[in-house]
Amino acid sequence: MSTPAAKLSVKMKKSKLKKKTKIPKEAETYLPQVPDLIHDHLDILFIGINPGVQSSLQGHNYSGPSNHFWKCFNAAQLIDRKVTHREDATLLDDNIGFTNLVARPSRAMSDLNQQEMAAGGRILTEKLKQYQPKIAVFVGKGIYETFTGGKCPEMGVQKLKLPEVNSVFFVMPATSGICTAYAHNRAEYFHKLKEFLDSIKKGKK
């Protein structure tokens, strides 16, 4: 028997929309979650706000056609090969993982309520305590500020430390195509992340 999510996926594939897929608000209830890709002591854990519609339907992180994540990721040469969203799970072998502040997929961050973001923050804190990634990377300043409850005056490496969490926090611009404030220098922060990771591995930080 087809599930509501499967029916929705087929319907959207048939629509052949290239950039934006419009779905009824009530249909978001059936959007499947994107599973975490995480294990102990990752070099990098990328943290998004929540999966978008395309990521949900495809089952991969940062799948939206207007999302710049993978273009910037490849340009920074964080690993020795180029990858797409379809290969996100393979990055666990490179000690790179993915999670989100909120697991529920939606069309936009504005669709999330304060209660689920607060609950997501508590869950994320427990993940950081359990898995202890070297660098916890917030893909969007707003995500970091929502999680910490404070301001982020400057992106990049943050001084904030959480009890029982050894991870260094790193903030970079959101990679979504609808976020244009830092469109000119998104890739720069992926390069900075690569440099920071290299420095950690060499024992300089």
PDB file of C-alpha atoms in Angstrom, residues 52-201:
ATOM      1  CA  GLY A  52      13.432  21.332   3.196  1.00  0.00           C
ATOM      2  CA  VAL A  53      10.869  19.765   0.891  1.00  0.00           C
ATOM      3  CA  GLN A  54      13.364  18.515  -1.684  1.00  0.00           C
ATOM      4  CA  SER A  55      15.717  17.116   0.954  1.00  0.00           C
ATOM      5  CA  SER A  56      12.783  15.302   2.527  1.00  0.00           C
ATOM      6  CA  LEU A  57      11.549  13.792  -0.716  1.00  0.00           C
ATOM      7  CA  GLN A  58      15.000  12.789  -1.918  1.00  0.00           C
ATOM      8  CA  GLY A  59      16.251  11.632   1.475  1.00  0.00           C
ATOM      9  CA  HIS A  60      19.491  13.593   1.233  1.00  0.00           C
ATOM     10  CA  ASN A  61      20.853  16.745   2.828  1.00  0.00           C
ATOM     11  CA  TYR A  62      20.829  20.094   1.007  1.00  0.00           C
ATOM     12  CA  SER A  63      19.055  18.651  -2.040  1.00  0.00           C
ATOM     13  CA  GLY A  64      17.274  21.794  -3.194  1.00  0.00           C
ATOM     14  CA  PRO A  65      18.322  22.835  -6.721  1.00  0.00           C
ATOM     15  CA  SER A  66      19.001  26.413  -5.568  1.00  0.00           C
ATOM     16  CA  ASN A  67      21.011  25.379  -2.513  1.00  0.00           C
ATOM     17  CA  HIS A  68      24.706  26.244  -2.780  1.00  0.00           C
ATOM     18  CA  PHE A  69      25.974  23.815  -0.148  1.00  0.00           C
ATOM     19  CA  TRP A  70      27.558  21.199  -2.386  1.00  0.00           C
ATOM     20  CA  LYS A  71      29.057  23.731  -4.793  1.00  0.00           C
ATOM     21  CA  CYS A  72      30.788  25.464  -1.877  1.00  0.00           C
ATOM     22  CA  PHE A  73      31.721  22.163  -0.231  1.00  0.00           C
ATOM     23  CA  ASN A  74      33.460  20.936  -3.372  1.00  0.00           C
ATOM     24  CA  ALA A  75      35.174  24.266  -4.025  1.00  0.00           C
ATOM     25  CA  ALA A  76      36.769  24.175  -0.568  1.00  0.00           C
ATOM     26  CA  GLN A  77      38.131  20.654  -1.165  1.00  0.00           C
ATOM     27  CA  LEU A  78      37.134  19.456   2.281  1.00  0.00           C
ATOM     28  CA  ILE A  79      37.681  15.950   0.915  1.00  0.00           C
ATOM     29  CA  ASP A  80      39.712  14.605  -2.010  1.00  0.00           C
ATOM     30  CA  ARG A  81      36.773  14.152  -4.406  1.00  0.00           C
ATOM     31  CA  LYS A  82      33.681  15.980  -5.597  1.00  0.00           C
ATOM     32  CA  VAL A  83      30.326  14.811  -4.287  1.00  0.00           C
ATOM     33  CA  THR A  84      26.633  15.634  -4.637  1.00  0.00           C
ATOM     34  CA  HIS A  85      23.746  15.435  -2.194  1.00  0.00           C
ATOM     35  CA  ARG A  86      23.138  11.840  -3.288  1.00  0.00           C
ATOM     36  CA  GLU A  87      26.486  10.860  -1.783  1.00  0.00           C
ATOM     37  CA  ASP A  88      26.036  12.564   1.595  1.00  0.00           C
ATOM     38  CA  ALA A  89      26.069   9.255   3.498  1.00  0.00           C
ATOM     39  CA  THR A  90      29.475   8.354   2.064  1.00  0.00           C
ATOM     40  CA  LEU A  91      30.976  11.325   3.899  1.00  0.00           C
ATOM     41  CA  LEU A  92      30.745   9.441   7.176  1.00  0.00           C
ATOM     42  CA  ASP A  93      33.814   7.572   5.919  1.00  0.00           C
ATOM     43  CA  ASP A  94      35.519  10.978   5.746  1.00  0.00           C
ATOM     44  CA  ASN A  95      34.447  11.831   9.314  1.00  0.00           C
ATOM     45  CA  ILE A  96      31.852  14.342   8.125  1.00  0.00           C
ATOM     46  CA  GLY A  97      28.235  14.114   9.270  1.00  0.00           C
ATOM     47  CA  PHE A  98      24.889  15.886   9.130  1.00  0.00           C
ATOM     48  CA  THR A  99      22.043  16.698  11.487  1.00  0.00           C
ATOM     49  CA  ASN A 100      19.397  19.405  11.977  1.00  0.00           C
ATOM     50  CA  LEU A 101      18.110  21.513  14.814  1.00  0.00           C
ATOM     51  CA  VAL A 102      14.566  20.317  14.044  1.00  0.00           C
ATOM     52  CA  ALA A 103      13.845  16.976  12.385  1.00  0.00           C
ATOM     53  CA  ARG A 104      10.447  17.933  10.927  1.00  0.00           C
ATOM     54  CA  PRO A 105      10.673  18.942   7.258  1.00  0.00           C
ATOM     55  CA  SER A 106       9.001  22.127   6.087  1.00  0.00           C
ATOM     56  CA  ARG A 107       9.110  24.665   3.290  1.00  0.00           C
ATOM     57  CA  ALA A 108      10.805  27.350   5.378  1.00  0.00           C
ATOM     58  CA  MET A 109      12.254  28.088   8.801  1.00  0.00           C
ATOM     59  CA  SER A 110       9.267  30.360   9.428  1.00  0.00           C
ATOM     60  CA  ASP A 111       7.046  27.263   9.432  1.00  0.00           C
ATOM     61  CA  LEU A 112       8.695  26.047  12.634  1.00  0.00           C
ATOM     62  CA  ASN A 113       7.367  27.112  16.025  1.00  0.00           C
ATOM     63  CA  GLN A 114       9.325  28.148  19.097  1.00  0.00           C
ATOM     64  CA  GLN A 115       8.403  25.024  21.028  1.00  0.00           C
ATOM     65  CA  GLU A 116       9.834  22.595  18.493  1.00  0.00           C
ATOM     66  CA  MET A 117      12.964  24.709  18.038  1.00  0.00           C
ATOM     67  CA  ALA A 118      13.526  24.761  21.805  1.00  0.00           C
ATOM     68  CA  ALA A 119      12.977  21.001  21.956  1.00  0.00           C
ATOM     69  CA  GLY A 120      15.325  20.565  19.001  1.00  0.00           C
ATOM     70  CA  GLY A 121      17.972  22.567  20.823  1.00  0.00           C
ATOM     71  CA  ARG A 122      17.827  20.213  23.796  1.00  0.00           C
ATOM     72  CA  ILE A 123      18.090  17.202  21.506  1.00  0.00           C
ATOM     73  CA  LEU A 124      21.022  18.745  19.643  1.00  0.00           C
ATOM     74  CA  THR A 125      22.832  19.414  22.927  1.00  0.00           C
ATOM     75  CA  GLU A 126      22.506  15.739  23.844  1.00  0.00           C
ATOM     76  CA  LYS A 127      23.819  14.723  20.417  1.00  0.00           C
ATOM     77  CA  LEU A 128      26.856  16.944  20.871  1.00  0.00           C
ATOM     78  CA  LYS A 129      27.498  15.463  24.309  1.00  0.00           C
ATOM     79  CA  GLN A 130      27.154  11.930  22.990  1.00  0.00           C
ATOM     80  CA  TYR A 131      29.061  12.156  19.716  1.00  0.00           C
ATOM     81  CA  GLN A 132      31.590  14.939  20.468  1.00  0.00           C
ATOM     82  CA  PRO A 133      32.431  16.141  16.929  1.00  0.00           C
ATOM     83  CA  LYS A 134      35.627  18.176  16.654  1.00  0.00           C
ATOM     84  CA  ILE A 135      33.796  21.024  14.897  1.00  0.00           C
ATOM     85  CA  ALA A 136      30.044  21.646  15.059  1.00  0.00           C
ATOM     86  CA  VAL A 137      29.229  23.763  12.014  1.00  0.00           C
ATOM     87  CA  PHE A 138      26.010  25.788  12.021  1.00  0.00           C
ATOM     88  CA  VAL A 139      24.963  26.367   8.406  1.00  0.00           C
ATOM     89  CA  GLY A 140      23.302  29.697   9.060  1.00  0.00           C
ATOM     90  CA  LYS A 141      23.811  32.381  11.696  1.00  0.00           C
ATOM     91  CA  GLY A 142      20.150  32.214  12.664  1.00  0.00           C
ATOM     92  CA  ILE A 143      20.478  28.534  13.562  1.00  0.00           C
ATOM     93  CA  TYR A 144      23.365  29.248  15.917  1.00  0.00           C
ATOM     94  CA  GLU A 145      21.533  32.169  17.535  1.00  0.00           C
ATOM     95  CA  THR A 146      18.384  30.087  17.957  1.00  0.00           C
ATOM     96  CA  PHE A 147      20.375  27.256  19.523  1.00  0.00           C
ATOM     97  CA  THR A 148      22.459  29.401  21.890  1.00  0.00           C
ATOM     98  CA  GLY A 149      19.942  32.141  22.623  1.00  0.00           C
ATOM     99  CA  GLY A 150      22.636  34.742  21.982  1.00  0.00           C
ATOM    100  CA  LYS A 151      23.976  36.886  19.177  1.00  0.00           C
ATOM    101  CA  CYS A 152      26.642  35.958  16.663  1.00  0.00           C
ATOM    102  CA  PRO A 153      28.434  39.229  15.865  1.00  0.00           C
ATOM    103  CA  GLU A 154      30.979  37.536  13.631  1.00  0.00           C
ATOM    104  CA  MET A 155      30.845  34.252  11.746  1.00  0.00           C
ATOM    105  CA  GLY A 156      33.569  31.642  11.806  1.00  0.00           C
ATOM    106  CA  VAL A 157      35.005  30.092  14.979  1.00  0.00           C
ATOM    107  CA  GLN A 158      33.027  30.914  18.130  1.00  0.00           C
ATOM    108  CA  LYS A 159      34.326  31.220  21.690  1.00  0.00           C
ATOM    109  CA  LEU A 160      31.234  29.740  23.304  1.00  0.00           C
ATOM    110  CA  LYS A 161      31.682  26.441  25.151  1.00  0.00           C
ATOM    111  CA  LEU A 162      28.936  24.207  26.503  1.00  0.00           C
ATOM    112  CA  PRO A 163      29.304  21.991  29.573  1.00  0.00           C
ATOM    113  CA  GLU A 164      30.281  18.411  28.662  1.00  0.00           C
ATOM    114  CA  VAL A 165      30.713  19.394  24.998  1.00  0.00           C
ATOM    115  CA  ASN A 166      34.256  19.468  23.627  1.00  0.00           C
ATOM    116  CA  SER A 167      33.242  20.625  20.152  1.00  0.00           C
ATOM    117  CA  VAL A 168      34.339  23.947  18.715  1.00  0.00           C
ATOM    118  CA  PHE A 169      31.412  25.890  17.239  1.00  0.00           C
ATOM    119  CA  PHE A 170      31.797  27.321  13.750  1.00  0.00           C
ATOM    120  CA  VAL A 171      29.179  29.518  12.071  1.00  0.00           C
ATOM    121  CA  MET A 172      28.863  30.002   8.319  1.00  0.00           C
ATOM    122  CA  PRO A 173      26.244  31.681   6.116  1.00  0.00           C
ATOM    123  CA  ALA A 174      23.124  29.764   5.163  1.00  0.00           C
ATOM    124  CA  THR A 175      23.509  28.124   1.770  1.00  0.00           C
ATOM    125  CA  SER A 176      19.865  28.273   0.724  1.00  0.00           C
ATOM    126  CA  GLY A 177      19.234  30.166  -2.467  1.00  0.00           C
ATOM    127  CA  ILE A 178      16.610  32.319  -0.746  1.00  0.00           C
ATOM    128  CA  CYS A 179      19.235  33.622   1.711  1.00  0.00           C
ATOM    129  CA  THR A 180      21.052  36.295  -0.272  1.00  0.00           C
ATOM    130  CA  ALA A 181      22.700  38.355   2.482  1.00  0.00           C
ATOM    131  CA  TYR A 182      26.014  36.504   2.216  1.00  0.00           C
ATOM    132  CA  ALA A 183      25.709  35.147  -1.305  1.00  0.00           C
ATOM    133  CA  HIS A 184      28.986  36.824  -2.297  1.00  0.00           C
ATOM    134  CA  ASN A 185      31.113  35.034   0.300  1.00  0.00           C
ATOM    135  CA  ARG A 186      29.450  31.735   1.181  1.00  0.00           C
ATOM    136  CA  ALA A 187      32.319  29.745  -0.294  1.00  0.00           C
ATOM    137  CA  GLU A 188      34.836  31.757   1.724  1.00  0.00           C
ATOM    138  CA  TYR A 189      33.569  30.228   4.960  1.00  0.00           C
ATOM    139  CA  PHE A 190      33.899  26.697   3.607  1.00  0.00           C
ATOM    140  CA  HIS A 191      37.539  27.521   2.848  1.00  0.00           C
ATOM    141  CA  LYS A 192      37.955  28.942   6.354  1.00  0.00           C
ATOM    142  CA  LEU A 193      36.451  25.751   7.759  1.00  0.00           C
ATOM    143  CA  LYS A 194      38.940  23.666   5.780  1.00  0.00           C
ATOM    144  CA  GLU A 195      41.834  25.774   7.069  1.00  0.00           C
ATOM    145  CA  PHE A 196      40.587  25.518  10.653  1.00  0.00           C
ATOM    146  CA  LEU A 197      40.178  21.743  10.432  1.00  0.00           C
ATOM    147  CA  ASP A 198      43.679  21.396   8.976  1.00  0.00           C
ATOM    148  CA  SER A 199      45.076  23.477  11.822  1.00  0.00           C
ATOM    149  CA  ILE A 200      43.359  21.275  14.404  1.00  0.00           C
ATOM    150  CA  LYS A 201      44.740  18.138  12.810  1.00  0.00           C
TER     151      LYS A 201
END
